[in-house]
Amino acid sequence: MKKHDSPVPLYVQIKDYIRLNIQNGIYAVNERIPSERQLAEQFGVNRLTVSKALSELTQEGLIYSSVGKGTYVSPAKIDQALQSLTSFTEEMTSRGKKASSSVLYSGVEPANEEVAKALSILPGVEVVVLHRVRMADSMPIALEKSHILYALCPGILENHDFSRESLYNVLRKEYHLRLTHAHQAIEAHTAGEDEREVLDAGPCTPILRITRVTYNDNEQPIEYVRSSYRGDRYKFYTVLRQID
Ligand code: 16G
């Protein structure tokens, strides 16, 4: 099975083997995979090599370990197509998951330089700030820090409970704001201290940091959001077509 003369390092071969077994359903979701010792015997390698393979697969979110109990196959990542402007609630609902949030902070503040630039306003102008941990079926998925020009949605924090309500829904239905398009950037990082704490992540957990500015049909910026998504639980995909 393993090829000692292959240019592909042994731990990578073991990773590929486990990944393939997961993809083919041979190792099923939430089921235990062979132990480090069994894999080491099967591949004729030392346990350190297997341990390296398992630790990288853990970081990639394919498997997880339970102390003293073994290593298990993770549930599939939640994936989001980068094509349409959707809210977290819409994304989760369309997958049959229940969206909820834990509100870490909410308030009205003067915009700092960064927020002012993103929203095309002057620093010091009042913005609504909302920090939420977003959850799918009670599992923490992302930390989102949203900023919206206060003048566009006065009273929003007093009248709504964003631990259960959708921000986009309120902005659209109550404040009649048309959210038509967004500019979004995605960068990879490992979890920082605040992300580790609120997302229940480890120091090596991959994080997708996203910044989004959402506009109305007059090109007016409506919201500026900085999010941190757990890269081991979430993935973004896009369809690419050849330009004629
Ligand atoms: C999504 C958006 C975020 C928006 C939120 C509203 C990304 C990366 N971000 O999470 O910008 O504020 O949805 O969600 O997709 P809500 O309507 O469920 O509160």
XYZ file of C-alpha atoms and ligand atoms in Angstrom:
263
model
C 0.000 0.000 0.000
C 2.591 2.596 1.062
C 5.485 3.214 -1.249
C 8.808 3.804 0.507
C 10.433 4.634 -2.848
C 7.766 7.200 -3.777
C 8.733 10.910 -3.837
C 5.525 11.525 -1.854
C 6.426 11.597 1.881
C 5.006 8.682 3.895
C 2.857 10.854 6.145
C 1.272 12.413 3.034
C 0.518 8.940 1.669
C -1.187 8.076 4.961
C -3.170 11.322 4.839
C -4.293 10.576 1.275
C -5.314 7.057 2.276
C -7.451 8.288 5.199
C -8.926 11.123 3.141
C -9.930 8.668 0.394
C -11.559 6.335 2.900
C -13.555 9.262 4.293
C -14.588 10.429 0.809
C -15.708 6.911 -0.105
C -17.673 6.501 3.119
C -15.507 3.604 4.290
C -14.835 5.673 7.392
C -18.264 7.153 8.178
C -19.061 10.468 9.901
C -18.591 10.355 13.688
C -17.146 6.854 13.421
C -13.783 5.869 14.774
C -10.868 5.437 12.372
C -8.040 2.910 13.057
C -5.768 3.890 15.937
C -2.314 5.404 15.544
C -0.812 2.035 16.453
C -2.942 0.117 13.933
C -2.108 2.576 11.150
C 1.601 2.434 12.015
C 1.508 -1.373 11.739
C -0.538 -1.318 8.561
C 1.881 1.104 6.851
C 5.059 -0.273 8.404
C 6.048 3.167 9.718
C 6.682 4.600 13.165
C 3.901 6.216 15.162
C 5.391 9.697 14.790
C 4.764 9.536 11.046
C 1.135 8.536 11.618
C 0.776 11.195 14.302
C 1.931 13.892 11.840
C -0.663 12.716 9.290
C -3.454 12.676 11.887
C -2.542 16.072 13.264
C -2.638 17.676 9.790
C -5.989 16.021 9.001
C -7.303 17.343 12.325
C -6.191 20.846 11.415
C -7.900 20.511 8.043
C -11.101 19.571 9.877
C -11.470 16.057 8.454
C -11.080 14.243 11.754
C -11.269 15.064 15.454
C -10.027 13.269 18.512
C -11.688 12.615 21.784
C -9.254 12.340 24.704
C -8.696 8.703 25.637
C -11.290 7.510 23.141
C -9.671 7.720 19.721
C -9.991 9.587 16.453
C -13.272 10.121 14.618
C -14.464 11.369 11.220
C -15.772 14.973 11.351
C -19.146 15.920 9.888
C -18.807 17.464 6.406
C -17.927 21.173 6.305
C -20.709 23.639 5.646
C -20.094 25.091 2.197
C -21.205 28.402 0.774
C -21.196 29.350 -2.892
C -19.584 32.703 -3.570
C -22.230 33.759 -6.031
C -25.159 35.346 -4.298
C -25.541 37.825 -1.477
C -26.973 35.771 1.341
C -27.154 36.135 5.109
C -25.863 33.656 7.639
C -29.463 32.798 8.593
C -30.402 32.109 4.960
C -27.294 29.966 4.451
C -28.008 27.832 7.511
C -31.750 27.534 6.886
C -31.152 26.333 3.322
C -29.061 23.502 4.799
C -31.686 22.491 7.338
C -29.605 23.914 10.198
C -30.790 26.263 12.906
C -28.974 29.602 12.954
C -28.507 31.332 16.273
C -26.114 33.912 17.681
C -24.556 34.907 20.895
C -24.335 38.706 21.052
C -20.960 39.647 22.545
C -21.363 43.384 22.167
C -23.802 45.879 20.701
C -23.750 49.656 20.814
C -23.649 52.929 18.896
C -20.155 54.390 18.500
C -18.279 57.047 16.528
C -16.714 55.422 13.452
C -12.942 54.976 13.561
C -10.778 55.594 10.479
C -11.096 52.026 9.194
C -14.874 51.827 9.506
C -15.346 55.347 8.139
C -13.270 54.531 5.071
C -15.205 51.320 4.397
C -18.585 53.017 4.775
C -17.508 56.210 2.913
C -18.369 58.423 5.897
C -16.341 60.792 8.047
C -14.596 59.438 11.150
C -16.708 60.212 14.211
C -20.064 59.684 12.484
C -22.228 57.305 14.555
C -22.372 53.643 13.579
C -24.182 50.660 15.028
C -21.657 48.022 16.117
C -22.729 44.411 16.593
C -20.384 41.581 17.579
C -21.906 38.114 17.315
C -20.779 34.519 17.475
C -22.793 32.784 14.762
C -23.849 29.216 15.381
C -25.259 26.378 13.296
C -27.234 23.890 15.388
C -25.525 25.428 18.450
C -22.008 24.815 17.059
C -19.865 28.003 16.833
C -19.018 28.732 13.195
C -18.013 32.379 12.962
C -17.337 35.585 14.836
C -18.852 38.591 13.037
C -18.260 42.253 13.769
C -20.797 44.341 11.849
C -20.931 48.123 11.422
C -23.879 49.997 9.944
C -24.418 53.727 9.629
C -26.707 54.592 12.580
C -28.696 57.153 10.577
C -29.908 54.329 8.299
C -31.340 52.224 11.115
C -32.133 54.334 14.204
C -33.438 52.330 17.172
C -32.339 48.999 15.692
C -30.620 47.746 18.837
C -33.440 48.705 21.204
C -36.102 46.983 19.141
C -34.434 43.740 18.100
C -32.860 40.723 19.681
C -29.984 39.701 17.443
C -29.399 36.472 19.297
C -32.393 35.146 17.326
C -33.110 37.679 14.572
C -31.471 38.084 11.196
C -29.738 41.425 10.678
C -30.402 41.375 6.920
C -34.044 40.600 7.490
C -34.443 43.583 9.834
C -32.503 45.938 7.545
C -34.594 44.877 4.555
C -38.045 44.603 6.119
C -38.033 47.332 8.749
C -35.597 49.892 7.367
C -36.340 49.149 3.696
C -32.652 48.983 2.871
C -31.907 47.245 -0.384
C -28.806 45.130 -0.023
C -27.928 44.364 -3.604
C -24.231 43.519 -3.810
C -21.060 43.238 -1.760
C -17.301 43.334 -2.078
C -15.669 40.608 -0.073
C -12.087 39.527 0.628
C -11.053 36.236 2.245
C -7.688 35.595 3.900
C -6.331 32.589 5.793
C -4.916 32.816 9.330
C -4.558 30.666 12.400
C -6.866 31.483 15.284
C -5.949 34.519 17.378
C -6.655 34.689 21.104
C -10.136 36.254 20.893
C -11.154 33.876 18.095
C -9.929 30.866 20.069
C -11.964 31.861 23.057
C -15.296 32.566 21.411
C -15.101 29.951 18.659
C -13.919 27.220 20.986
C -10.886 26.783 18.724
C -7.324 25.607 19.308
C -4.118 27.570 18.516
C -3.723 25.740 15.178
C -7.349 25.966 14.058
C -7.453 27.546 10.586
C -9.522 30.715 10.344
C -10.930 32.374 7.224
C -10.960 36.105 7.876
C -13.484 37.871 5.691
C -14.138 41.536 5.190
C -17.333 42.504 3.434
C -18.788 45.849 2.393
C -22.413 45.504 1.316
C -23.974 48.155 -0.940
C -27.434 49.215 -2.057
C -28.322 49.771 -5.712
C -27.051 53.383 -5.511
C -23.550 52.133 -4.612
C -24.013 53.426 -1.078
C -22.179 51.241 1.478
C -24.680 49.879 4.029
C -22.648 47.518 6.198
C -19.010 46.799 6.871
C -18.350 43.404 8.430
C -15.193 41.700 9.645
C -15.762 37.994 10.164
C -13.695 35.035 11.286
C -15.006 31.696 10.065
C -13.671 28.388 11.374
C -11.861 26.968 8.351
C -12.271 23.435 9.677
C -16.074 23.778 9.704
C -16.786 26.032 6.743
C -15.664 26.338 3.147
C -16.432 28.710 0.306
C -16.634 27.601 -3.299
C -17.154 29.287 -6.590
C -18.051 28.205 -10.136
C -15.643 29.476 -12.766
C -16.416 29.682 -16.470
C -14.153 30.324 -19.389
C -14.475 33.829 -20.845
C -15.587 33.567 -24.498
C -23.335 36.813 6.573
C -22.429 37.911 6.051
C -22.429 39.121 6.939
C -23.843 39.554 7.296
C -24.603 38.401 7.902
C -26.021 38.743 8.202
C -20.582 36.525 5.097
C -19.142 36.302 5.022
N -21.057 37.490 5.897
O -22.762 36.129 7.628
O -21.799 40.171 6.251
O -23.826 40.627 8.203
O -24.602 37.310 6.976
O -26.593 37.600 8.798
O -21.300 35.835 4.429
P -28.004 37.561 9.467
O -28.952 38.250 8.552
O -28.284 36.107 9.641
O -27.915 38.269 10.789
